[in-house]
mmCIF file of C-alpha atoms and ligand atoms in Angstrom:
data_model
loop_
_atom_site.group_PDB
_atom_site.id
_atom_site.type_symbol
_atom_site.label_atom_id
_atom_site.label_comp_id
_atom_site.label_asym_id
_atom_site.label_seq_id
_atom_site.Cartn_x
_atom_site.Cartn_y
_atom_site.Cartn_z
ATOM 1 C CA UNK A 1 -27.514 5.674 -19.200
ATOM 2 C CA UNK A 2 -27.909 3.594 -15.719
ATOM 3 C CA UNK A 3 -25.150 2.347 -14.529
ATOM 4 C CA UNK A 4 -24.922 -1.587 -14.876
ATOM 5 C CA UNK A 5 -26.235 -0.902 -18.685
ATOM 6 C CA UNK A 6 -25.026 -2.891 -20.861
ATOM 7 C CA UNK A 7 -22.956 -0.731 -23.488
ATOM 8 C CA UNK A 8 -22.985 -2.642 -26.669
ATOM 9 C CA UNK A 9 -26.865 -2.465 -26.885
ATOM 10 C CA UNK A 10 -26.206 1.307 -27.367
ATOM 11 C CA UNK A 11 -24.692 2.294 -30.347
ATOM 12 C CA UNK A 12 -24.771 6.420 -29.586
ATOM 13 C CA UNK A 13 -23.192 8.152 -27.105
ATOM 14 C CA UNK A 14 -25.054 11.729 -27.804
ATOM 15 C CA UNK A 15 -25.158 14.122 -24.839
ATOM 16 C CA UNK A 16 -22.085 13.417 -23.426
ATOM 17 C CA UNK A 17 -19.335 15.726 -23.078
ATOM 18 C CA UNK A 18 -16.266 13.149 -22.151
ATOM 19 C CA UNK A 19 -16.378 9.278 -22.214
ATOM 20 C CA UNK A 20 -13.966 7.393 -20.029
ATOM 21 C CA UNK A 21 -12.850 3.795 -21.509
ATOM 22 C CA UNK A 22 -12.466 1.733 -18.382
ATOM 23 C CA UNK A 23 -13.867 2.393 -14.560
ATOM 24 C CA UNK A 24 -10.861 1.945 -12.786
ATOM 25 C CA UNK A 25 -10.043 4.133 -9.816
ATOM 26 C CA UNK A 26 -8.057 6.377 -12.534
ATOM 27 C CA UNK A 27 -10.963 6.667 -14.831
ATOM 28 C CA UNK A 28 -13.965 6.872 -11.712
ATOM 29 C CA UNK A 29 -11.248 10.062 -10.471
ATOM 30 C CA UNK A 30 -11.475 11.832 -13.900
ATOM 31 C CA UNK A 31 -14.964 11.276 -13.889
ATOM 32 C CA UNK A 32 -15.939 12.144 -10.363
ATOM 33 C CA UNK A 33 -13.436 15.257 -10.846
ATOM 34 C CA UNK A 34 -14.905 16.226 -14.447
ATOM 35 C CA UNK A 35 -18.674 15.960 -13.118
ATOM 36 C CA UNK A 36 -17.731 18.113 -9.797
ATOM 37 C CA UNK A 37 -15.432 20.867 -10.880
ATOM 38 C CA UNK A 38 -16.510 20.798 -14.373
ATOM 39 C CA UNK A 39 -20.150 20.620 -14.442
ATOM 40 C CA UNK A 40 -19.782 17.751 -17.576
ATOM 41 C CA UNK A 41 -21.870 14.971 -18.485
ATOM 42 C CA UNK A 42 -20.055 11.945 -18.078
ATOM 43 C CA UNK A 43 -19.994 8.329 -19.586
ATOM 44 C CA UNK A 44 -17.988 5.663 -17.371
ATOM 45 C CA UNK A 45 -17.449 2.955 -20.018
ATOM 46 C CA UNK A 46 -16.228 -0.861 -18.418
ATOM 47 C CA UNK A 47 -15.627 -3.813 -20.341
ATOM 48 C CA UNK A 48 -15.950 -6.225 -17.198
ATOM 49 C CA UNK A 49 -19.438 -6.218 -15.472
ATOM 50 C CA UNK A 50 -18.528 -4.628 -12.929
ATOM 51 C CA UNK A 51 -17.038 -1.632 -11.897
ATOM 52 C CA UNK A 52 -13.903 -0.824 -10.161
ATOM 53 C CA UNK A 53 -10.424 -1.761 -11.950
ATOM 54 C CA UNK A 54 -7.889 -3.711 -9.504
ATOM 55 C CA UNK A 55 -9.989 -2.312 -6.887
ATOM 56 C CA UNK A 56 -12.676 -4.868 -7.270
ATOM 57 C CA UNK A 57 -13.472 -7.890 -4.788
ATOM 58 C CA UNK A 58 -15.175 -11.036 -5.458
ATOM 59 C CA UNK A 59 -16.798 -13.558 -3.154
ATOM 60 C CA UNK A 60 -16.971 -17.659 -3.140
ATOM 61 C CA UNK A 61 -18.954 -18.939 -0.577
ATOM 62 C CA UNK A 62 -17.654 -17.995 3.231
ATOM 63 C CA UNK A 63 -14.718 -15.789 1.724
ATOM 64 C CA UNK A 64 -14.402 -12.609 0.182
ATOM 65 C CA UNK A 65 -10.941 -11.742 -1.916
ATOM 66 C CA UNK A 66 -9.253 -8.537 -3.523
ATOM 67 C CA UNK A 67 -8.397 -8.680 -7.166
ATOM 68 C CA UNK A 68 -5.937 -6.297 -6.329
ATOM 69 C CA UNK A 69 -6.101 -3.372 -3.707
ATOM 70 C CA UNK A 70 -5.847 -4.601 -0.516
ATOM 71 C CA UNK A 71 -4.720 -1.582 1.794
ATOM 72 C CA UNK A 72 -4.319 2.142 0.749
ATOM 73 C CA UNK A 73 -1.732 4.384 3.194
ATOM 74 C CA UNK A 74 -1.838 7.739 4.418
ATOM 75 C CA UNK A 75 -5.883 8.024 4.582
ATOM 76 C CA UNK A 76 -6.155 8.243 8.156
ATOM 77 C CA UNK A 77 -3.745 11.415 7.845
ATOM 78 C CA UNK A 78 -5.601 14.632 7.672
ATOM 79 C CA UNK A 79 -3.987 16.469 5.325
ATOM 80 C CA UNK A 80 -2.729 14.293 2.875
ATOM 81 C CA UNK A 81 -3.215 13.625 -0.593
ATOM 82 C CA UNK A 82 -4.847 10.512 -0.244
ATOM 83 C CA UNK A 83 -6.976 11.749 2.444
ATOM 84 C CA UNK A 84 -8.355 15.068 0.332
ATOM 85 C CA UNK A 85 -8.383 13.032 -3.192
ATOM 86 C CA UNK A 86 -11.003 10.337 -1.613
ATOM 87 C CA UNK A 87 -12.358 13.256 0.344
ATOM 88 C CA UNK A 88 -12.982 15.319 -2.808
ATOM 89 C CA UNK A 89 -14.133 12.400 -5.229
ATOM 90 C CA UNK A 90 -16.706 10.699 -2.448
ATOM 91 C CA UNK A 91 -17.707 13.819 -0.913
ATOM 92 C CA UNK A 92 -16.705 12.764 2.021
ATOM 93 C CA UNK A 93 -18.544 9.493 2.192
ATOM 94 C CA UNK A 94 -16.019 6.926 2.740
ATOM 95 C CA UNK A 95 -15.443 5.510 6.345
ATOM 96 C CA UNK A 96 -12.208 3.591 6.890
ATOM 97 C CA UNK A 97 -11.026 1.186 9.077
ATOM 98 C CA UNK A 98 -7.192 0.849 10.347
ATOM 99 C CA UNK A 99 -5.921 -2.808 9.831
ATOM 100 C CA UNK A 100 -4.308 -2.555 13.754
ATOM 101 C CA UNK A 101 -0.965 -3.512 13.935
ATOM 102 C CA UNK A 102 -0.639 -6.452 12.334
ATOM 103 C CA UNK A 103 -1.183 -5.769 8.504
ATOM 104 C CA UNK A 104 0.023 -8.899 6.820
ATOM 105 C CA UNK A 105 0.595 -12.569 7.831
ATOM 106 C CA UNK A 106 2.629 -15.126 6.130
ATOM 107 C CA UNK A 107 2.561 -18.474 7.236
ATOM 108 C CA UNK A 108 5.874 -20.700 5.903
ATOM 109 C CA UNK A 109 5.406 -24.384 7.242
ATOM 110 C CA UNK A 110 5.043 -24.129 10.915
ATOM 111 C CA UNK A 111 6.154 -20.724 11.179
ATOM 112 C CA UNK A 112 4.302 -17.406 11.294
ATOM 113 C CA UNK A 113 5.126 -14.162 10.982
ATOM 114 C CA UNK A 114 3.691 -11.123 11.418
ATOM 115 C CA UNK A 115 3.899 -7.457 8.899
ATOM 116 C CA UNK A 116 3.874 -5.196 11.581
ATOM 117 C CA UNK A 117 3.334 -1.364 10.694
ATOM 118 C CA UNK A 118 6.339 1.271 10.391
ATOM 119 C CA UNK A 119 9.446 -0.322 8.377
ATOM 120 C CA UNK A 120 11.673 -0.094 12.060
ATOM 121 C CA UNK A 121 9.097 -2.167 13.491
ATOM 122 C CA UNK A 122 9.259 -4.741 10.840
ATOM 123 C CA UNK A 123 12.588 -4.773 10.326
ATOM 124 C CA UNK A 124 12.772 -5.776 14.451
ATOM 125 C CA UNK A 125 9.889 -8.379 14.106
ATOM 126 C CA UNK A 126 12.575 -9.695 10.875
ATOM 127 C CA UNK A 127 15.332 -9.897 13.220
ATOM 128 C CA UNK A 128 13.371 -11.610 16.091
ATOM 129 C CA UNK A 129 11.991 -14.288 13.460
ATOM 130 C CA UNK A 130 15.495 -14.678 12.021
ATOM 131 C CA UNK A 131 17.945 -14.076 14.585
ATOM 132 C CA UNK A 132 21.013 -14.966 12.315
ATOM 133 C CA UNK A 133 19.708 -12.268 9.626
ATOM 134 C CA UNK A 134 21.297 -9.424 12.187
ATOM 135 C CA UNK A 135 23.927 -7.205 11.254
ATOM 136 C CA UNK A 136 23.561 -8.616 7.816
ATOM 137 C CA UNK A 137 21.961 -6.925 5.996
ATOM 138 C CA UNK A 138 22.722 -4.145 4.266
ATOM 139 C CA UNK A 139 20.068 -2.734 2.853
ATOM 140 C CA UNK A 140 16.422 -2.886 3.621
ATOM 141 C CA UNK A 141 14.204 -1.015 1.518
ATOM 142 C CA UNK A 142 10.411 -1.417 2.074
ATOM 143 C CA UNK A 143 8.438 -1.267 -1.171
ATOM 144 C CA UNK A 144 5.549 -2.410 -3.290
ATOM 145 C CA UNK A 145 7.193 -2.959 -6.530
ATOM 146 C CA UNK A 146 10.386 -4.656 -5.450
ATOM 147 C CA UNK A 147 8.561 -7.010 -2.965
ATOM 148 C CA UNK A 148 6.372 -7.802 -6.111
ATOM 149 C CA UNK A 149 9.501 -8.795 -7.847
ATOM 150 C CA UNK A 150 10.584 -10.713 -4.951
ATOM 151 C CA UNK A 151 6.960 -12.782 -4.292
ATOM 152 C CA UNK A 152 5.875 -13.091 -7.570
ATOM 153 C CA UNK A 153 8.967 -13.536 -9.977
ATOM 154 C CA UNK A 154 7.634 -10.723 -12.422
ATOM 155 C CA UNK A 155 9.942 -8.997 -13.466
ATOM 156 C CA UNK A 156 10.130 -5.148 -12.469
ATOM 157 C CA UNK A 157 7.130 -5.233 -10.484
ATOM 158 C CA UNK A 158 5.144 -6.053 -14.474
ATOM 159 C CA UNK A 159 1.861 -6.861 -11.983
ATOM 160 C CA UNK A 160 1.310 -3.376 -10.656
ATOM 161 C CA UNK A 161 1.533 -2.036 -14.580
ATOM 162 C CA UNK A 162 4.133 -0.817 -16.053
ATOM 163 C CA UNK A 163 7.474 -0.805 -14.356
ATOM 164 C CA UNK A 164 8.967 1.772 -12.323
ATOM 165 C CA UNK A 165 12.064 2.528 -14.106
ATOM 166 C CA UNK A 166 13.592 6.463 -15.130
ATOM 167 C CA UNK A 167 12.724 5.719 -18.399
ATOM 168 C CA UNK A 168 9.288 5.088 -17.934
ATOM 169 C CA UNK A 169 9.026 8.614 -16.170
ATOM 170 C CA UNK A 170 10.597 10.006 -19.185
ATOM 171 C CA UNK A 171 8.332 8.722 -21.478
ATOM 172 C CA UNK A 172 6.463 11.368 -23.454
ATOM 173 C CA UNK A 173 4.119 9.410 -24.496
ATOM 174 C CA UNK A 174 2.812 8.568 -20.456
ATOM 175 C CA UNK A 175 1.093 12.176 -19.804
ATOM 176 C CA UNK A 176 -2.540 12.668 -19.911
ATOM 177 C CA UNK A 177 -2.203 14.471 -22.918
ATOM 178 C CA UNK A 178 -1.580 12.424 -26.235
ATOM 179 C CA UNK A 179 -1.065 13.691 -30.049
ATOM 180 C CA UNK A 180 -4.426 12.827 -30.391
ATOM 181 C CA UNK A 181 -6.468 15.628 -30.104
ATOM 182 C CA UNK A 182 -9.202 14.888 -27.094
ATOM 183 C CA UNK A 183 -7.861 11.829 -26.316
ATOM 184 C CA UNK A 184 -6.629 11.635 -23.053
ATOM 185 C CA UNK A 185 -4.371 8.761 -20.676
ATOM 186 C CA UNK A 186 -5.449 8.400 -16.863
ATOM 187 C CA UNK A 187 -4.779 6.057 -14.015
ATOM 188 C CA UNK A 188 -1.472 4.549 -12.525
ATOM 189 C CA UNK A 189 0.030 4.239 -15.718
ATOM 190 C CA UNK A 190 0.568 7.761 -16.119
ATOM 191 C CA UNK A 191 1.146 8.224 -12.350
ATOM 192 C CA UNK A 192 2.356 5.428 -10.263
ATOM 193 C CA UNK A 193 1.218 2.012 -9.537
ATOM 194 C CA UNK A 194 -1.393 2.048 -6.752
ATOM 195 C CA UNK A 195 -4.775 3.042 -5.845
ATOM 196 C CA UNK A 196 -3.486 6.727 -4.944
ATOM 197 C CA UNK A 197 -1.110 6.796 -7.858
ATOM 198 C CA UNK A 198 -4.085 5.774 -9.846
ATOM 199 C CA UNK A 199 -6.154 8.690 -8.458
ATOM 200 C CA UNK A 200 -3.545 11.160 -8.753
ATOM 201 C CA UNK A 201 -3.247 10.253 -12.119
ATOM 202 C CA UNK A 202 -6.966 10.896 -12.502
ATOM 203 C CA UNK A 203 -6.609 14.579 -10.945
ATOM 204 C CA UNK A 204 -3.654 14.856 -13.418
ATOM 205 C CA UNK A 205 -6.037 14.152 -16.499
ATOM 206 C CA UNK A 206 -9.208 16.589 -15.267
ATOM 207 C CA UNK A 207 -6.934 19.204 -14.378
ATOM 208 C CA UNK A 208 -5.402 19.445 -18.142
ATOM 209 C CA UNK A 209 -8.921 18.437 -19.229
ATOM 210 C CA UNK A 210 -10.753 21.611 -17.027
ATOM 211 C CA UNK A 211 -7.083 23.524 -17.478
ATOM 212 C CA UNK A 212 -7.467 23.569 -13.717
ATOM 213 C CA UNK A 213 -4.857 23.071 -10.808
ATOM 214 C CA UNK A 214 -7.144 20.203 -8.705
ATOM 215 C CA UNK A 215 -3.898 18.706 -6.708
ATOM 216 C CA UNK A 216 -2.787 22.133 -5.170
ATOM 217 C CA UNK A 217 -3.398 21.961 -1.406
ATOM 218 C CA UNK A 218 -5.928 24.589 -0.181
HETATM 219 C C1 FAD B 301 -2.458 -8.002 -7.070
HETATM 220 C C2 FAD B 301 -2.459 -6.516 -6.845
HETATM 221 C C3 FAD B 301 -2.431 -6.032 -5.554
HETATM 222 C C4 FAD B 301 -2.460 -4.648 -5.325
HETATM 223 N N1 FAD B 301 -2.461 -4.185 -4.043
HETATM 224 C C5 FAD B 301 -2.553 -2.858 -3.815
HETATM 225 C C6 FAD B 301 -2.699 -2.369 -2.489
HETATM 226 O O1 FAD B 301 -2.763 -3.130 -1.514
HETATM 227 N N2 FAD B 301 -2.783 -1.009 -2.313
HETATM 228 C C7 FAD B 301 -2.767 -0.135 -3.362
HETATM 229 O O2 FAD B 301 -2.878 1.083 -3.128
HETATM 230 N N3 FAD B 301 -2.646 -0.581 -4.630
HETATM 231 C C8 FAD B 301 -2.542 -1.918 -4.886
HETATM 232 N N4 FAD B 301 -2.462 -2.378 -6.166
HETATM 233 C C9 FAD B 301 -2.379 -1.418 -7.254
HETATM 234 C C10 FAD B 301 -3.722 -0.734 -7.549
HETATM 235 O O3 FAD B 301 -4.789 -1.643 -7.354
HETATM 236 C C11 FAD B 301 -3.695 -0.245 -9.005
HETATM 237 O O4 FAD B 301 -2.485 0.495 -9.249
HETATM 238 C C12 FAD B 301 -4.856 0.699 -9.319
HETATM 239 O O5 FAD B 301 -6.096 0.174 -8.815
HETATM 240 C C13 FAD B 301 -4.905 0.888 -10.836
HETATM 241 O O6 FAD B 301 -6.025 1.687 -11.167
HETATM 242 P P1 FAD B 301 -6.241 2.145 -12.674
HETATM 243 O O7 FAD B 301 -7.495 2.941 -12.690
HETATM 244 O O8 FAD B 301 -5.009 2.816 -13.205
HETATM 245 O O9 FAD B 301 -6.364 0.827 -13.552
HETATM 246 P P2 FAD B 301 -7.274 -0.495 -13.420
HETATM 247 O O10 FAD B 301 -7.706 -0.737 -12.018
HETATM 248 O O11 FAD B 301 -6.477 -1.536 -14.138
HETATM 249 O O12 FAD B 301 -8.591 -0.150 -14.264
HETATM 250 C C14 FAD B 301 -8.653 -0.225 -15.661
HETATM 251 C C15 FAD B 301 -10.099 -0.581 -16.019
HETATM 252 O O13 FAD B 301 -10.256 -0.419 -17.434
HETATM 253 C C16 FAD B 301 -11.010 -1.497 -17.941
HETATM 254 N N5 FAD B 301 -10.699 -1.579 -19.374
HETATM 255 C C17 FAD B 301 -9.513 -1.814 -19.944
HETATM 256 N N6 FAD B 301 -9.639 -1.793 -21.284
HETATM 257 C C18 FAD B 301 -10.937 -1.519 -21.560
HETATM 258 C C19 FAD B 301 -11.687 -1.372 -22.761
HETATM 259 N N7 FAD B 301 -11.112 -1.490 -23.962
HETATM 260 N N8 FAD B 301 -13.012 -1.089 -22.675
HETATM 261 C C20 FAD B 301 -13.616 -0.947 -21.461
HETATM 262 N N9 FAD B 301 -12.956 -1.091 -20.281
HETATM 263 C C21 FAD B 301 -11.633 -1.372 -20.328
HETATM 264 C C22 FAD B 301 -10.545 -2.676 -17.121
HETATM 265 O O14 FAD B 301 -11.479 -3.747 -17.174
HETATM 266 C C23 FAD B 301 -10.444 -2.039 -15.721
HETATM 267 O O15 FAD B 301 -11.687 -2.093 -15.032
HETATM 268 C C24 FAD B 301 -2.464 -3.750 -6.425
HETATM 269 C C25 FAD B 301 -2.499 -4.255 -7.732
HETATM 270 C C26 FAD B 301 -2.503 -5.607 -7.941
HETATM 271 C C27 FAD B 301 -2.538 -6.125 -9.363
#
């Protein structure tokens, strides 16, 4: 089936070995992962029309916006996971881009200021915007989920899935495999919440899938 097919006008799904329900980064992994190392015929089901998860980005005339992902770490670092899991699942074809120095920008009235990369180096840039903030604060703690808390008001960091809590790393249930026989869990929910989690939980899925070890560093 081409991709872009519309699913409902096909009512079998003969030939294929494994069919992935959604095309998020999670389920594209398993896929990529399953067709590579596993020689399977693969069917990438996506109830939006177009691919891609949180991952995704729209355009309106003269702007172009994330629905989620905006930046991904570590894939400039040879070596690391995120650098061989998008090496291994695009063959090598993606190309990225640093975002410089300056990552983020938050403008609050007339003032500006500036996410600068490495948490010392924000931290300083804090303390030079808010002078009075030094040798106040006690902790600093620079994280995805808690800053969603913080911006958004959701509570535990609900926007990036499921929260990050013990519990929720203790739940049996949140594996790839289920009681279901051939029914398999993917993505950040079964990892953690963002577009390497996501992946990672992808490689966790095809490697129980192809009984396989696909995250062990050559
Ligand atoms: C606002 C926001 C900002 C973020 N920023 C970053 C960031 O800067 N960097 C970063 O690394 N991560 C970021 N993340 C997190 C990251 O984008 C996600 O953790 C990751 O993309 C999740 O991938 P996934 O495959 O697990 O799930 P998803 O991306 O949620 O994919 C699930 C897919 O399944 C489809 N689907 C669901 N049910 C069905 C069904 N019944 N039938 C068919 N299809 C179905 C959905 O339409 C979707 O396409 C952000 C997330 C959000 C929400």
């Amino acid at each position: 089936m081409p991709v872009g097919t519309p699913y409902k006008k096909h009512r079998t799904f003969e030939g294929y070995d494994t069919i992935i329900i959604g095309s998020g980064i999670g389920g594209l992994t398993v896929a990529a992962l399953l067709t590579k190392f596993g020689d399977k015929q693969v069917l990438v089901l996506e109830r939006h029309y177009t691919a891609g998860g949180f991952t995704q980005s729209f355009t309106r005339p003269g702007y172009e916006w994330e629905v989620g992902a905006r930046y991904i770490g570590q894939v400039l670092r040879p070596g690391s996971l995120a650098s061989r899991l998008f090496y291994t699942v695009t063959n090598g074809e993606i190309r990225w881009a640093t975002l410089g120095e300056v990552y983020d920008r938050v403008l609050l009235g007339d003032m500006t200021f500036d996410f600068v990369a490495g948490a010392e180096r924000l931290l300083d840039a804090f303390y030079q915007a808010m002078p009075q903030a030094r040798g106040r604060v006690e902790i600093a703690e620079l994280s995805i989920p808690l800053s969603t808390v913080e911006s958004t008001g959701y509570p535990q960091g609900g926007i990036y899935g499921l929260a990050h809590t013990p519990a929720r790393f203790r739940d049996p249930l949140l594996h790839p495999q289920t009681p279901i026989g051939n029914l398999y869990l993917t993505g950040a929910d079964i990892s953690t919440a963002d577009v390497v989690g996501a992946m990672v939980g992808g490689a966790l899925t095809a490697n129980v899938s192809l009984r396989i070890n696909l995250l062990k560093a050559s």
